[in-house]
C-alpha positions as MATLAB code, in Angstrom:
seq = 'MTSELATLRLEPAVVKQVFHDGNVTRHPESCFLDLVVNGQSLRSVAATPGPDLVTELNRPWLPGIPDAVEGFIGRRPSEDLAPGRLALLVCVVDGDLGCGALTTALGLGDTEVSWSDFLWEDGIYDPRPVNQLDQPIIFDRNQYETAFVDAHARVADFPYDELAHHGRRFLWPWQWGWKLPRD';
ca = [
    -233.071  -37.810   -3.588;
    -231.809  -37.045   -0.118;
    -232.526  -33.965    2.092;
    -229.046  -32.548    1.620;
    -228.643  -29.421   -0.227;
    -229.432  -30.224   -3.925;
    -228.488  -28.444   -7.106;
    -231.040  -27.348   -9.801;
    -230.384  -26.983  -13.431;
    -232.768  -26.091  -16.260;
    -231.670  -28.345  -19.466;
    -233.184  -28.061  -22.873;
    -235.520  -31.129  -23.675;
    -237.871  -32.161  -26.447;
    -241.018  -34.306  -26.349;
    -242.486  -35.355  -29.879;
    -246.231  -35.969  -30.163;
    -248.442  -37.391  -32.900;
    -251.920  -35.681  -33.588;
    -254.340  -36.896  -36.253;
    -256.174  -33.651  -37.638;
    -258.581  -34.919  -40.138;
    -256.597  -36.982  -42.648;
    -253.314  -35.064  -41.917;
    -250.963  -36.276  -39.086;
    -249.034  -33.651  -37.139;
    -245.767  -34.310  -35.300;
    -245.309  -31.161  -32.932;
    -242.247  -31.127  -30.802;
    -242.429  -29.336  -27.540;
    -239.170  -28.008  -26.616;
    -238.858  -27.027  -22.831;
    -236.542  -26.459  -20.122;
    -236.516  -29.683  -17.956;
    -236.015  -29.635  -14.098;
    -232.418  -31.398  -13.588;
    -231.961  -31.995   -9.795;
    -228.510  -33.300   -8.728;
    -227.796  -34.280  -12.332;
    -231.003  -36.151  -12.760;
    -234.071  -35.188  -14.770;
    -237.053  -34.913  -12.421;
    -239.247  -36.571  -15.163;
    -237.103  -39.648  -15.011;
    -236.957  -39.834  -11.437;
    -240.663  -39.350  -10.832;
    -241.464  -41.971  -13.577;
    -244.431  -39.799  -14.819;
    -247.621  -41.974  -15.406;
    -249.675  -41.711  -18.482;
    -248.912  -39.043  -21.376;
    -245.721  -37.067  -21.376;
    -245.476  -34.346  -18.840;
    -243.227  -31.267  -19.271;
    -242.571  -28.056  -17.278;
    -244.289  -24.879  -17.870;
    -241.357  -23.537  -19.310;
    -242.362  -24.784  -22.680;
    -241.861  -22.971  -25.891;
    -245.574  -23.200  -27.183;
    -246.742  -21.314  -23.959;
    -243.780  -18.631  -24.507;
    -246.137  -15.718  -23.237;
    -246.815  -17.517  -19.962;
    -243.215  -18.142  -19.310;
    -242.725  -14.902  -17.019;
    -245.819  -16.058  -14.909;
    -244.335  -19.659  -14.663;
    -240.991  -18.338  -13.414;
    -242.615  -16.211  -10.863;
    -244.588  -19.389   -9.673;
    -241.353  -21.431   -9.364;
    -239.679  -18.777   -7.136;
    -242.817  -18.269   -4.981;
    -243.868  -14.794   -6.043;
    -247.090  -15.929   -7.884;
    -249.516  -18.578   -6.472;
    -250.896  -21.249   -8.766;
    -254.639  -20.421   -9.366;
    -255.439  -24.136   -9.732;
    -253.684  -25.579   -6.755;
    -253.995  -25.265   -3.113;
    -252.046  -22.361   -1.453;
    -248.398  -23.003   -1.134;
    -248.368  -25.771   -4.008;
    -246.333  -25.660   -7.225;
    -246.929  -27.690  -10.364;
    -243.493  -29.034  -11.389;
    -244.650  -31.171  -14.400;
    -247.776  -30.610  -16.496;
    -249.473  -32.041  -19.578;
    -247.486  -31.506  -22.772;
    -250.622  -30.877  -24.871;
    -252.160  -27.934  -23.009;
    -250.478  -27.708  -19.493;
    -253.920  -28.357  -17.956;
    -253.780  -29.800  -14.444;
    -256.815  -31.695  -15.101;
    -254.738  -33.960  -17.358;
    -252.552  -34.739  -14.565;
    -249.505  -33.033  -12.893;
    -246.664  -33.623  -10.510;
    -247.066  -30.932   -7.704;
    -245.094  -30.126   -4.652;
    -245.364  -27.979   -1.551;
    -242.967  -24.970   -2.073;
    -241.117  -23.795    1.037;
    -239.330  -20.440    1.109;
    -236.799  -19.740    3.622;
    -234.293  -16.898    3.810;
    -231.458  -19.034    2.595;
    -233.021  -22.258    1.337;
    -236.034  -23.320   -0.992;
    -237.631  -26.747   -0.489;
    -240.007  -29.141   -2.526;
    -241.735  -31.511   -0.434;
    -244.980  -33.471   -0.272;
    -244.773  -34.556   -3.953;
    -248.288  -35.500   -5.349;
    -249.790  -36.662   -8.560;
    -252.879  -34.243   -8.983;
    -255.461  -34.400  -11.559;
    -258.529  -32.638   -9.995;
    -260.612  -35.684  -10.380;
    -259.109  -38.326   -8.097;
    -257.602  -37.600   -4.727;
    -254.018  -36.559   -4.744;
    -251.607  -39.546   -4.754;
    -248.061  -39.463   -3.089;
    -245.143  -39.963   -5.538;
    -243.294  -43.018   -4.149;
    -240.065  -42.156   -5.861;
    -239.946  -38.714   -4.193;
    -240.711  -39.447   -0.559;
    -237.979  -37.210    0.757;
    -237.974  -33.254    0.647;
    -235.469  -31.589   -1.763;
    -233.801  -28.575   -0.366;
    -231.898  -26.217   -2.476;
    -229.753  -23.057   -1.804;
    -232.054  -20.203   -2.471;
    -229.488  -18.057   -4.302;
    -228.696  -21.163   -6.764;
    -232.343  -21.902   -7.050;
    -233.346  -18.486   -8.196;
    -230.401  -18.072  -10.419;
    -231.446  -21.083  -12.434;
    -234.642  -19.361  -13.418;
    -233.074  -15.886  -14.297;
    -232.709  -16.409  -18.149;
    -235.418  -19.075  -18.470;
    -237.595  -16.942  -20.772;
    -234.764  -15.876  -23.139;
    -233.556  -19.506  -23.374;
    -237.269  -20.811  -24.199;
    -237.807  -18.037  -26.734;
    -234.626  -19.488  -28.606;
    -236.121  -22.796  -28.995;
    -237.384  -23.751  -32.416;
    -241.203  -23.648  -32.830;
    -243.534  -24.706  -35.688;
    -246.919  -23.126  -34.938;
    -248.660  -25.002  -37.624;
    -247.692  -28.337  -36.072;
    -248.904  -27.149  -32.620;
    -252.233  -25.528  -33.700;
    -253.241  -27.545  -36.627;
    -254.162  -26.528  -40.278;
    -255.964  -23.152  -40.915;
    -258.982  -24.270  -42.942;
    -260.144  -21.802  -45.767;
    -263.402  -21.443  -47.506;
    -263.211  -22.360  -51.146;
    -263.244  -18.749  -52.372;
    -260.344  -17.976  -49.931;
    -258.063  -20.342  -51.869;
    -259.329  -19.184  -55.188;
    -262.141  -21.338  -56.260;
    -264.863  -19.625  -58.346;
    -268.346  -20.615  -59.417;
    -268.551  -22.179  -62.925;
    -269.687  -19.886  -65.687;
    -273.184  -20.945  -67.132;
];
């Protein structure tokens, strides 16, 4: 990535997971909007370590999408990060920064937005620089903010299987029709 003005697009992407829930295996799909900078997915450029990381623009977290968009455009600070930092990629399972996240310093100017000082953070170890992202990425502010305008509606249109994401609903025997045997 270079320090010239970059373009940002939000492209649909899917991450598939496998969870073992007792003797049932679930395969939830997380449909989300990926950050594509100058035609390249930030996920592939950053070469994410460990488990798959996604953006907070993820269908299982639909109620939080407006807050995530406000964070991306600098109107809402992150509660879990240092002031001025933004989580670009978070854990696919729960979005918890403790699982590891790609963060950046968000710079807002009158005509430009910048991402710089890219770090892997997890709240346990000291933040580590991302070698693949050693230069700031600078966007035209209008183009950057326009990329997020319809994010909530786009994410809401993604398919979502609540059972696959939240597991089975266990019932007591009397809830599924079981009755005591007659004497």
